[in-house]
Short mmCIF file of C-alpha atoms and ligand atoms in Angstrom, two decimals:
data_model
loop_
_atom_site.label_atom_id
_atom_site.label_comp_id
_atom_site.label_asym_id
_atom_site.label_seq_id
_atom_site.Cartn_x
_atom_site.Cartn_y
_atom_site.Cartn_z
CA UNK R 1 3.66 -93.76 -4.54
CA UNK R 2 1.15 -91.50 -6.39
CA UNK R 3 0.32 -88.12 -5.50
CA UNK R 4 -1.06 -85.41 -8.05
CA UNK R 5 -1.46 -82.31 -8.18
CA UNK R 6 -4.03 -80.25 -10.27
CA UNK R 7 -3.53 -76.77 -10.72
CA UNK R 8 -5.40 -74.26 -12.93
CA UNK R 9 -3.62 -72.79 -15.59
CA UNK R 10 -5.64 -69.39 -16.09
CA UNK R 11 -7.26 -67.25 -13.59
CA UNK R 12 -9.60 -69.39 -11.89
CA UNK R 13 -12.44 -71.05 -12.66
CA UNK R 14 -10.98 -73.54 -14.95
CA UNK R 15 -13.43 -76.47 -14.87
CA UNK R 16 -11.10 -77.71 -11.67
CA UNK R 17 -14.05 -79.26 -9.82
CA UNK R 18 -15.20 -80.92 -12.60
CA UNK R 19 -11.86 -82.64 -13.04
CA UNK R 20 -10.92 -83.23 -9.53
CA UNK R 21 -14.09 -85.00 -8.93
CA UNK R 22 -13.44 -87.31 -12.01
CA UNK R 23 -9.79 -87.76 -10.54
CA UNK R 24 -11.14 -88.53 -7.09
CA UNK R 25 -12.99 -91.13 -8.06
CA UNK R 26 -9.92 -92.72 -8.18
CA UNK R 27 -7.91 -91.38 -5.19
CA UNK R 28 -7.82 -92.34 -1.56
CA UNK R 29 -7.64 -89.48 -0.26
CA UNK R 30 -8.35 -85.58 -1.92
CA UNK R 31 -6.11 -82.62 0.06
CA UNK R 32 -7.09 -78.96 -0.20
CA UNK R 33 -3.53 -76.95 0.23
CA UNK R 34 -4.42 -72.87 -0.11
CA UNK R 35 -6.97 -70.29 -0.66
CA UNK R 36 -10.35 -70.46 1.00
CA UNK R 37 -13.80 -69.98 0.88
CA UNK R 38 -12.81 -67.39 -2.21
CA UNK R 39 -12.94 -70.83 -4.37
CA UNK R 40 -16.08 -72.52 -5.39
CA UNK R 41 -16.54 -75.42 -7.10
CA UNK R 42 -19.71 -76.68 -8.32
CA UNK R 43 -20.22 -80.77 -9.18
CA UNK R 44 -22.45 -82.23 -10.58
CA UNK R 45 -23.02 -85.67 -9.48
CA UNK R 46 -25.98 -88.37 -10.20
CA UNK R 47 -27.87 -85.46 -11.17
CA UNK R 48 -27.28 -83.48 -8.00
CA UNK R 49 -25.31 -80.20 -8.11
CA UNK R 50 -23.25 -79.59 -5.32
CA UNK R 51 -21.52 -75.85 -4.26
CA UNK R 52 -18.16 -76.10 -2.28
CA UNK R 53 -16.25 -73.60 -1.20
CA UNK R 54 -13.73 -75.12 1.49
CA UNK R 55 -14.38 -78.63 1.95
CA UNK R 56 -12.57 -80.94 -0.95
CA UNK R 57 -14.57 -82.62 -3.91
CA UNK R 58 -13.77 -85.61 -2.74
CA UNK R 59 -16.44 -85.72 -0.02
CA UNK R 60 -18.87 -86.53 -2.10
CA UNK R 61 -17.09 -90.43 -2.50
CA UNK R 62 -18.22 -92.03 1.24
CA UNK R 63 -14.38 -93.73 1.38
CA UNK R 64 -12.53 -90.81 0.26
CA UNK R 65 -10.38 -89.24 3.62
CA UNK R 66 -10.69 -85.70 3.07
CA UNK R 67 -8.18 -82.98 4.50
CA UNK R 68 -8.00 -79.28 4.93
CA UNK R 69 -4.08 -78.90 5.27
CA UNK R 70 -2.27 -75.91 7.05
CA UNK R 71 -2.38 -73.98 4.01
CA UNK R 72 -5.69 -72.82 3.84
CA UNK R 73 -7.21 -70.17 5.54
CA UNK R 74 -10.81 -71.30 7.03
CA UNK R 75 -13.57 -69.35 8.20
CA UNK R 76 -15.29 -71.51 10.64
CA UNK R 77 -18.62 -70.18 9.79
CA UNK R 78 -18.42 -71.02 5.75
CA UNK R 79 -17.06 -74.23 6.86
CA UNK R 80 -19.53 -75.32 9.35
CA UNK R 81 -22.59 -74.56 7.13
CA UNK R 82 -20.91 -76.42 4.17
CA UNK R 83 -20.32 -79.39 6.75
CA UNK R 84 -24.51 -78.86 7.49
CA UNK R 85 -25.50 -78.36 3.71
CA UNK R 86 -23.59 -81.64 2.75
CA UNK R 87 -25.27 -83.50 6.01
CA UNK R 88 -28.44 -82.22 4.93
CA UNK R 89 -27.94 -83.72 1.78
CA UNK R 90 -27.15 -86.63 3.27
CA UNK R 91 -23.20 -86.44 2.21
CA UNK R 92 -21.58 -87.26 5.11
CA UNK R 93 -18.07 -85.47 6.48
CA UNK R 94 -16.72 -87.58 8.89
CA UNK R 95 -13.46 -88.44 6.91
CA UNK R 96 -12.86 -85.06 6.83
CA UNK R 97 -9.45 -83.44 8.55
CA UNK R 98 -8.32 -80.28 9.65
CA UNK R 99 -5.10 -79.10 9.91
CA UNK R 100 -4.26 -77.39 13.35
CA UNK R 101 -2.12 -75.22 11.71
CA UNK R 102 -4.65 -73.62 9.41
CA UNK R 103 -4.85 -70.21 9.75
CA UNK R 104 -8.56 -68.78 10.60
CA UNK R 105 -10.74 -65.76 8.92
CA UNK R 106 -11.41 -63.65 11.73
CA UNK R 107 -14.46 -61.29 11.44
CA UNK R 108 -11.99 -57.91 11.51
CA UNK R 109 -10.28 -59.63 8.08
CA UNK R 110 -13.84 -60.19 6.30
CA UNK R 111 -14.21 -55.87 7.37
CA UNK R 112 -10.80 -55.48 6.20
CA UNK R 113 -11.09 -56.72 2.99
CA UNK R 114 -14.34 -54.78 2.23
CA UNK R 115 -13.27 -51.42 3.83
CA UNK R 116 -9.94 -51.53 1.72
CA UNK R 117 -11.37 -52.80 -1.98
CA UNK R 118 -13.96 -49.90 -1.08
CA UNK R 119 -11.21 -47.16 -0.33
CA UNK R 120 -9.53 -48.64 -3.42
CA UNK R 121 -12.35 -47.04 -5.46
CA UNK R 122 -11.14 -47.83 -8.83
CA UNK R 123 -7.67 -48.88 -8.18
CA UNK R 124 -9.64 -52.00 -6.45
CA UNK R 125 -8.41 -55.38 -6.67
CA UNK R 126 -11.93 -57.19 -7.20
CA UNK R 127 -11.48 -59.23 -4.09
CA UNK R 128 -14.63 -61.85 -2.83
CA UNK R 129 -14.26 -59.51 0.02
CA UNK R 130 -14.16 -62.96 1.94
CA UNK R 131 -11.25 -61.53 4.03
CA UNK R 132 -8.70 -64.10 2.21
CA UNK R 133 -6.11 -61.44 1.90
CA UNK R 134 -6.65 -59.73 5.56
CA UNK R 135 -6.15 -63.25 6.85
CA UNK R 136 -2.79 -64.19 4.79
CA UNK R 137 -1.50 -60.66 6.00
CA UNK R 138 -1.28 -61.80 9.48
CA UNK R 139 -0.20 -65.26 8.87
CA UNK R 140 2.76 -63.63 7.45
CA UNK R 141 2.98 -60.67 10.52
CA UNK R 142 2.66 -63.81 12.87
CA UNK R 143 -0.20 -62.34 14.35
CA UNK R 144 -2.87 -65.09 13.08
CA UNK R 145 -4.98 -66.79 14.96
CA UNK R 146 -4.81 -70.70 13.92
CA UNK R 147 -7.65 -73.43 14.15
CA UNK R 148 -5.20 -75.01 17.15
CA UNK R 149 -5.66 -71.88 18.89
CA UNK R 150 -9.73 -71.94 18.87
CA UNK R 151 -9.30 -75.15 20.71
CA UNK R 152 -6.82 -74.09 23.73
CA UNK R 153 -8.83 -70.98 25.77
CA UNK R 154 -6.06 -69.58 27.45
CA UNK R 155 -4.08 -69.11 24.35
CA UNK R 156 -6.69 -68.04 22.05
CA UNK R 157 -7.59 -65.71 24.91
CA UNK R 158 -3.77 -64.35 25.16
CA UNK R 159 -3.39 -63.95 20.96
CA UNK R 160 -6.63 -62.33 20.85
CA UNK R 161 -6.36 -59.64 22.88
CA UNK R 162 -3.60 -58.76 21.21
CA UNK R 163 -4.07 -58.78 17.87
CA UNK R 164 -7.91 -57.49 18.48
CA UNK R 165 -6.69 -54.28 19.92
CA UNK R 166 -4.37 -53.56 16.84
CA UNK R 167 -7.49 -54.46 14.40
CA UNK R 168 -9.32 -51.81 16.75
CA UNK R 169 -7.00 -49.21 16.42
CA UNK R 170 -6.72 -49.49 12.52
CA UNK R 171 -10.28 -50.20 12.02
CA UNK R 172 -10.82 -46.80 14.50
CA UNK R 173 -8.26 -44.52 12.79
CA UNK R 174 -7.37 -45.84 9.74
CA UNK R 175 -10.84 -46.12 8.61
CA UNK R 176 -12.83 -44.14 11.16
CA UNK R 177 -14.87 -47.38 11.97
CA UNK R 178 -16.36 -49.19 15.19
CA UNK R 179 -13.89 -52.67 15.84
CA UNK R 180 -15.09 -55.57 17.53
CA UNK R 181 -16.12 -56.76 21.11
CA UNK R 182 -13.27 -59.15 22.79
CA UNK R 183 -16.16 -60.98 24.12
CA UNK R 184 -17.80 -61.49 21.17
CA UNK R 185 -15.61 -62.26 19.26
CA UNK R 186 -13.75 -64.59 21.84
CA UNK R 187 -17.23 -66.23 22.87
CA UNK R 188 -18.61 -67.07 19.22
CA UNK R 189 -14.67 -68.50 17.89
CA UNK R 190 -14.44 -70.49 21.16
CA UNK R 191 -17.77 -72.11 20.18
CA UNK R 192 -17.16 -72.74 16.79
CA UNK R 193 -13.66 -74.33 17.51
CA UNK R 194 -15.77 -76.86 19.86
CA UNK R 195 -17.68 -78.01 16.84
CA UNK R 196 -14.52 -77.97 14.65
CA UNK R 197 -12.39 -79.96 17.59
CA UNK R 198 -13.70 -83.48 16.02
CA UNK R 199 -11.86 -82.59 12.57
CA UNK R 200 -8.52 -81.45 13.69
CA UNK R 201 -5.39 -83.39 13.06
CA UNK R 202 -2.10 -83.42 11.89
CA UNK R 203 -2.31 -83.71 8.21
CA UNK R 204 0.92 -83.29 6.81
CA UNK R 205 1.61 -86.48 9.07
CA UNK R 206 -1.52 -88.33 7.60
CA UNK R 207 -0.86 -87.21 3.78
CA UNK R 208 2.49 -88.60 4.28
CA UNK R 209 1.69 -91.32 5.48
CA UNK R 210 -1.05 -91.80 2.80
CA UNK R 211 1.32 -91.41 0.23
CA UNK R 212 3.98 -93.64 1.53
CA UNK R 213 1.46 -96.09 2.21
CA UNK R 214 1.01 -96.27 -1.73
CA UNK R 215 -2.49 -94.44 -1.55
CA UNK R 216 -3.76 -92.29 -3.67
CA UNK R 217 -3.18 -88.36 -3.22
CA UNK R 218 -4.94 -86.03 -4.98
CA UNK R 219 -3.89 -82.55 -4.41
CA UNK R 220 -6.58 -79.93 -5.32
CA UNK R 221 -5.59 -76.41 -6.54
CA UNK R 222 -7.70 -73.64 -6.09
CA UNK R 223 -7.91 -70.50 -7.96
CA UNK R 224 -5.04 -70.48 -11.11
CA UNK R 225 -1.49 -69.56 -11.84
CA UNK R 226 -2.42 -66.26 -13.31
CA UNK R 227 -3.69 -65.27 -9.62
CA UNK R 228 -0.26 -66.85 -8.07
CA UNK R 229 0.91 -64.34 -5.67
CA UNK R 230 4.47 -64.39 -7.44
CA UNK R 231 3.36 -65.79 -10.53
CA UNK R 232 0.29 -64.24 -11.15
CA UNK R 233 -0.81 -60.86 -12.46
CA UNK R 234 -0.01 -59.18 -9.41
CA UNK R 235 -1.26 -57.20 -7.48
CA UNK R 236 -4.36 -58.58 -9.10
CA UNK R 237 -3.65 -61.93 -7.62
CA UNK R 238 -5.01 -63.84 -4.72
CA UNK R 239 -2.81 -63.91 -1.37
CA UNK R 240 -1.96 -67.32 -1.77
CA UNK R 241 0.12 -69.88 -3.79
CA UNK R 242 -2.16 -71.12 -6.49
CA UNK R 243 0.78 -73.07 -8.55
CA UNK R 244 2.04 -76.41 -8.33
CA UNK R 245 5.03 -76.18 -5.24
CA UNK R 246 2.12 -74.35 -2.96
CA UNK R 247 1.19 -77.94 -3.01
CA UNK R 248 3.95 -79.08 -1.01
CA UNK R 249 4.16 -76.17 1.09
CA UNK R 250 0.47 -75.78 1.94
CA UNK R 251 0.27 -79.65 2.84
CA UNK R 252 3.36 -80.08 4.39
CA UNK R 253 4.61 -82.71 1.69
CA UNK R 254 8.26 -82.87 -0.17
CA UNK R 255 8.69 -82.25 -4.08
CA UNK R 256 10.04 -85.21 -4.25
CA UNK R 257 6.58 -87.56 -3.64
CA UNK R 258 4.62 -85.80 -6.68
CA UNK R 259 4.50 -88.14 -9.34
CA UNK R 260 2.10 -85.90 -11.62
CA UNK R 261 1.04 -82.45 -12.41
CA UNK R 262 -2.27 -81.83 -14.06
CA UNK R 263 -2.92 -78.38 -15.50
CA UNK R 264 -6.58 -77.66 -16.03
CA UNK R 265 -7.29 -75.43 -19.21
CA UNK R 266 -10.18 -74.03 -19.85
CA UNK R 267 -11.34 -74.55 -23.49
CA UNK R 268 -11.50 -70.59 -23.51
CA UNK R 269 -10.15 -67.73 -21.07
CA UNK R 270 -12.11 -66.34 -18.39
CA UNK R 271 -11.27 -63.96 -15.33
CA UNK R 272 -13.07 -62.02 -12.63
CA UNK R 273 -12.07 -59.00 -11.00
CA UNK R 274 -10.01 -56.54 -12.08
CA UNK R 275 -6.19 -56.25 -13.95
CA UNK R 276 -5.00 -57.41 -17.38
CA UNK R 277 -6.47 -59.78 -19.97
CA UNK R 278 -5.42 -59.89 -23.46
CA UNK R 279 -7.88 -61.69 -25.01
CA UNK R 280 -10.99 -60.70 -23.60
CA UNK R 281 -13.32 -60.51 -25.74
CA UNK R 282 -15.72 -57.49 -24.90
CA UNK R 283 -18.71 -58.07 -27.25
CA UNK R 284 -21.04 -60.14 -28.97
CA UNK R 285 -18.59 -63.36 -29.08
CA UNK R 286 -17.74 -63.02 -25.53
CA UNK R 287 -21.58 -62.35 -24.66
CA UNK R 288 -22.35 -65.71 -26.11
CA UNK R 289 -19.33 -67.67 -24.83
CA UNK R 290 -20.51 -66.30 -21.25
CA UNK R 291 -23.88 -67.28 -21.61
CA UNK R 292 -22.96 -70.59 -23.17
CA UNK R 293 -20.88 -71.39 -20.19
CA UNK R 294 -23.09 -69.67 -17.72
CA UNK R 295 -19.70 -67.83 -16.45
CA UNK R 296 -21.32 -66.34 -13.76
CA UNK R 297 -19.34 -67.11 -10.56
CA UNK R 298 -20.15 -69.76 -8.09
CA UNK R 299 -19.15 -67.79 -5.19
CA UNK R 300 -20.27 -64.17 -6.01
CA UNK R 301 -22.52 -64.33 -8.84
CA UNK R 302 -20.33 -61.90 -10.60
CA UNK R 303 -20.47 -62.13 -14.40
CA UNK R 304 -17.01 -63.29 -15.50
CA UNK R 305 -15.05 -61.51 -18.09
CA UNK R 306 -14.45 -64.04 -20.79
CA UNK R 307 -12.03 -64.29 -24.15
CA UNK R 308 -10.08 -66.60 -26.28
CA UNK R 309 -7.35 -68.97 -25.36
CA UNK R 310 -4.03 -67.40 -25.01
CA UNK R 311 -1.29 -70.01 -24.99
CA UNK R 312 1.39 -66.96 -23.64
CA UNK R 313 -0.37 -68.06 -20.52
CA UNK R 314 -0.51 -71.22 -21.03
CA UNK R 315 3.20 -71.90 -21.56
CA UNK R 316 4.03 -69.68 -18.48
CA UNK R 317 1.74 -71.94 -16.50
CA UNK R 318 3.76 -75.00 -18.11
CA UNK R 319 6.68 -73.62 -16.47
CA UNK R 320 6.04 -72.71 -13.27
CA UNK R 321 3.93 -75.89 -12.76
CA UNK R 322 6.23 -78.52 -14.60
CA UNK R 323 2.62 -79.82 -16.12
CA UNK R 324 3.13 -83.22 -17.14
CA UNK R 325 -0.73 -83.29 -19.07
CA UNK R 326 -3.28 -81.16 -19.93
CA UNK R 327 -6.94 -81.79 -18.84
CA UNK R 328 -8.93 -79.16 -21.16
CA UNK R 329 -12.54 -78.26 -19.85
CA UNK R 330 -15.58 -76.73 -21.47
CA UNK R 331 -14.93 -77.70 -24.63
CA UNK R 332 -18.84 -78.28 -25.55
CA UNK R 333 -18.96 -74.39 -24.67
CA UNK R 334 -17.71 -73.73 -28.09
CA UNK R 335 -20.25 -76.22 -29.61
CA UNK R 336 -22.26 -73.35 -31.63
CA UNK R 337 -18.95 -71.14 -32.88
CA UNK R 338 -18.52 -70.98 -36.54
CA UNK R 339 -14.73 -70.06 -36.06
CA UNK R 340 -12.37 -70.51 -33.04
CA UNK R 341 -9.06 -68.10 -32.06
CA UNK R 342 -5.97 -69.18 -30.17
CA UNK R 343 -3.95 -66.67 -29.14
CA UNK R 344 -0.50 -67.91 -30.49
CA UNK R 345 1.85 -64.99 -29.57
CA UNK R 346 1.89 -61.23 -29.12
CA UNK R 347 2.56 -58.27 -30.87
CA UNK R 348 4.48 -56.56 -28.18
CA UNK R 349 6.38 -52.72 -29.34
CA UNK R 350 6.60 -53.87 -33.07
CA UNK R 351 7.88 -57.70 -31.94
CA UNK R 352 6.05 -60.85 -31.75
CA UNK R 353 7.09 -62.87 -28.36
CA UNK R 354 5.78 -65.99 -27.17
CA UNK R 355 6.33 -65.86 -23.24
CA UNK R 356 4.54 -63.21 -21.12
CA UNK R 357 6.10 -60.06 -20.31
CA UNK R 358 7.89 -59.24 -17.11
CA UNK R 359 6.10 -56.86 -16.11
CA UNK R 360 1.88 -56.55 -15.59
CA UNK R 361 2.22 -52.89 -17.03
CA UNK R 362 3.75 -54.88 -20.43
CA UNK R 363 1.03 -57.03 -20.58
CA UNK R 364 -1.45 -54.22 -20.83
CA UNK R 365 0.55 -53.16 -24.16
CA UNK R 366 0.14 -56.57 -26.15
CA UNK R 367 -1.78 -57.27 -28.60
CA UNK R 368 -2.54 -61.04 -28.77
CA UNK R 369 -1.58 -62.73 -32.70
CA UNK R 370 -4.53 -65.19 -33.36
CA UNK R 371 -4.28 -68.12 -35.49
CA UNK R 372 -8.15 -69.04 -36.95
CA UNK R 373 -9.32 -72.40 -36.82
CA UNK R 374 -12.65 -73.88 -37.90
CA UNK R 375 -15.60 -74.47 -35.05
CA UNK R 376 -17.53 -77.53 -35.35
CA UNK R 377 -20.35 -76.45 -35.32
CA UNK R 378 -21.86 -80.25 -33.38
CA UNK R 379 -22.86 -81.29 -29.95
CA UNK R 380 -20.58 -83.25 -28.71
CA UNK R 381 -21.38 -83.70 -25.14
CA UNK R 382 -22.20 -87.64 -25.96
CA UNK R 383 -18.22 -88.20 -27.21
CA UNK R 384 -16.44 -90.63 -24.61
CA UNK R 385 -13.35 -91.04 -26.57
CA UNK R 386 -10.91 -88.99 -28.39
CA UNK R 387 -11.90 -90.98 -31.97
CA UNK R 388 -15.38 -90.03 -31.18
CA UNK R 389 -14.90 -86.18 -31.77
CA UNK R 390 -15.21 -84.17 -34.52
CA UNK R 391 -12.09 -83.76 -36.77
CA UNK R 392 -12.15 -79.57 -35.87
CA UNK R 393 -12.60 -80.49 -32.21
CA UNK R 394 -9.35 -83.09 -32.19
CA UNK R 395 -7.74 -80.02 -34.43
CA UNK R 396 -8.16 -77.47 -31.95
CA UNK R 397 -7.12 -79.93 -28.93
CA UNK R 398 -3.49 -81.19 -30.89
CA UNK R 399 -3.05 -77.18 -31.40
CA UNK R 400 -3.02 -76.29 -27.18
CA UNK R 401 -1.03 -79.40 -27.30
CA UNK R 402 1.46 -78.68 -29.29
CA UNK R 403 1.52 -74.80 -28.70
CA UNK R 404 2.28 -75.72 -24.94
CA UNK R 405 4.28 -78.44 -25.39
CA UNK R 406 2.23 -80.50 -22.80
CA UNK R 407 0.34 -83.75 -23.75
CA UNK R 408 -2.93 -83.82 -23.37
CA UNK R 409 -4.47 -85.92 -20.54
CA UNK R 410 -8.56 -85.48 -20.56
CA UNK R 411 -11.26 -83.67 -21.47
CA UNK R 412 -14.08 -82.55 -20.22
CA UNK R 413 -17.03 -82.01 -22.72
CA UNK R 414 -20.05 -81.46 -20.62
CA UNK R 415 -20.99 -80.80 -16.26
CA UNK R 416 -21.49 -84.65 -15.15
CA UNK R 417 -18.84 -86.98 -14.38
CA UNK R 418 -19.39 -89.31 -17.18
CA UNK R 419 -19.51 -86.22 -19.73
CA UNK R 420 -15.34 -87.03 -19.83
CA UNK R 421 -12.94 -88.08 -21.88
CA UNK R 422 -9.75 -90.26 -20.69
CA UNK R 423 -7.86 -92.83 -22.03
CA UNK R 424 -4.84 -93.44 -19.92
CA UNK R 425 -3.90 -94.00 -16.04
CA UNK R 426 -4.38 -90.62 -13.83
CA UNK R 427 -2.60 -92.13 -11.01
P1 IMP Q 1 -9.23 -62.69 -3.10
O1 IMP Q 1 -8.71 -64.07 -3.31
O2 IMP Q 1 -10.64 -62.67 -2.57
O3 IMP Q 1 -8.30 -61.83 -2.30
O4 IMP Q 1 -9.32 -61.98 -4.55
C1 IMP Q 1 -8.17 -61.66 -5.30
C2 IMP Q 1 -8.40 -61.91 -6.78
O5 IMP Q 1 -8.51 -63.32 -7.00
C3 IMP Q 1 -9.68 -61.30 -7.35
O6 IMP Q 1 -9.45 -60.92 -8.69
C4 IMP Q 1 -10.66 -62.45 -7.30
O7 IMP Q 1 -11.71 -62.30 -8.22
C5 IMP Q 1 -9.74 -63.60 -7.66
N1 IMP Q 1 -10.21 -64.90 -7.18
C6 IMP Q 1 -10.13 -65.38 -5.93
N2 IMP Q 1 -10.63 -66.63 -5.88
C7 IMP Q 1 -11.00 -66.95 -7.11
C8 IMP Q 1 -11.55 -68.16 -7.70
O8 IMP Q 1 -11.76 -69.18 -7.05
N3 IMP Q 1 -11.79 -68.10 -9.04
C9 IMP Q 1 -11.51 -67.00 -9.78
N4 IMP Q 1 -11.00 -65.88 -9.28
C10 IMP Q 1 -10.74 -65.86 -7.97
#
């Protein structure tokens, strides 16, 4: 039995795609379990860059079964031009799966999202605007429309009606706005749950199966712990279940068949959108890390907001996880610095602590404690094992380690798969 989950540790944009493609060339079968097209992952393979936003890494390896599992929430369009931009490519998709259960972006959550960020002004929550939180909203109200319904017509047709003259109503006097056409709206879904009808299936069933069959199950996290609906920084969090056990909940698998949990750590901290971030770094160090790592994101284009490492959130993400190894990422980012910080604690109302606060109005009042440590100042993109790096590099790496209490199980030190370093079993 082997079935592993990696999770980001930060706020996103972790290096996850990197990783999970390394770790799927391994697996059987790769399982996204939340979030939506508000992820993007970019790999870079034989030379190629790929962009995903819904469909799992793992479709890029022609024997790896792919599955979108009930937890996700799927907007038919993003997903049926991703399917087209891999054919095109000449990736094919046809071991990919679709839970039926997966709830589905309807056009009046994409409006939603935009209309309320906008009335937000600058309270807003920095959404994608991709109508991820809209659509979680009614999956929790029961009034969702799944990707099962798109392929019955008399029930879509029923749910529909319903829930379209509600969105009508708000849209109309909540926002003083036009809503949508039934038949438009009922016409184009119909249609695109025709071309989606090939892909549906029940995955928990297959994962299970998968696992018990002693295949390899990767599970792969989007977004990171720090935008965890409960365990983020809310309400500057995603709608959805970023950590570890959404895993099992958004796949429809048991705690008990997870044999690992990965945490992915960026080298560095980076976040985009709005709320909290101790150690950003505002100025000419975080200019340079930013354009070092080209932190510009993959699915908006918005410049990220970048800073040191802060291990506060590191150990928090320990926790809620139960990481069992570390895989850190973008470590050739820091290549060029002449000095490194790790944020070790914070100074909190005259006291240093090492967890994060309760509260998201606390963690605007910290001030992170650095420790300094020496850059190395060397490319080492070329470095395929651990001995190979320089002694400042393996210095800063043993520090997360030992600040998080979490061994250390790769690392990533440049975009293409064999820019990695590993030296024991994933699986
Ligand atoms: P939403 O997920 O579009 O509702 O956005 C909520 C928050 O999560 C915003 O701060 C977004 O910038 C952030 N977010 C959502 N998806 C990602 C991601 O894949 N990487 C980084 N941040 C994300």
């Amino acid at each position: 039995m082997s079935a592993v989950i990696v999770v980001g540790t930060q706020w996103g944009d972790e290096g996850k795609g990197k990783v999970i493609d390394f770790l799927a060339q391994q697996a059987d079968m790769v399982v996204r379990h939340q979030g939506g097209n508000n992820a993007g992952h970019t790999v870079v393979a034989n030379g190629n860059e790929f962009k995903l936003h819904l469909i799992p890494s793992g479709v890029l390896y022609p024997d790896t079964e792919c599955i979108i599992a009930n937890g996700v929430v799927i907007d038919p369009d993003v997903l049926l031009k991703e399917i087209e931009y891999l054919r095109a490519r000449g990736v094919s998709t046809s071991q990919l799966r679709i839970s039926s259960q997966a709830h589905v972006i309807m056009p009046y959550h994409i409006r939603l999202d935009a209309l309320s960020e906008d009335r937000l002004g600058s309270q807003k929550l920095g959404t994608t605007r991709r109508g991820i939180g809209p659509a979680y909203m009614d999956k929790a109200a029961r009034v969702g429309i799944r990707i099962g319904d798109l392929l019955d017509r008399e029930r879509f047709k029923e749910r529909l009606v319903r829930v379209l003259d509600e969105k009508n109503r708000m849209l109309a006097r909540a926002y003083d706005t036009d809503g949508f056409e039934f038949d438009a709206v009922y016409g184009q879904y119909l249609a695109y749950g025709e071309l989606i009808a090939p892909y549906v299936a029940n995955t928990s069933v297959l994962i299970n199966r998968a696992i018990d069959g002693a295949k390899k199950v990767l599970f792969e996290g989007a977004q990171g712990t720090m935008l965890d609906i409960d365990h983020g920084t809310y309400p500057f969090v995603t709608s959805s279940h970023p950590v570890a056990g959404g895993a099992c909940i958004g796949a429809g698998v048991g705690p008990t068949k997870i044999t690992q949990v990965y945490g992915v750590v960026k080298a560095y901290t980076s976040r985009v959108g709005d709320g909290p971030f101790p150690t950003e770094r505002a100025d000419a160090v975080g200019d340079r890390i930013r354009e070092q790592g080209h932190e510009y994101g993959t699915t908006t284009g918005r410049p990220r907001r970048v800073g040191w490492l802060d291990t506060m959130v590191l150990r928090h993400a320990a926790r809620v996880n139960g990481l069992t190894g570390l895989a850190v990422t973008r470590l050739d980012v820091l290549d060029t610095l002449s000095e490194i910080q790790i944020a070790r604690a914070y100074r909190y109302r005259g006291q240093e602590i090492r967890e994060l606060p309760d509260s998201l109005e606390h963690l605007d009042e910290v001030e992170p404690v650095y420790e300094t440590l020496p850059g190395w100042q060397t490319p080492i993109g070329q470095c395929r094992r651990l001995e190979d790096l320089p002694a400042p590099t393996r210095r800063y790496l043993d520090r997360v380690s030992e600040l998080t209490q979490v061994p250390l199980t790769l690392v990533s030190v440049g975009r293409e798969r064999t820019n990695t370093i590993s030296w024991s079993p994933l699986f």
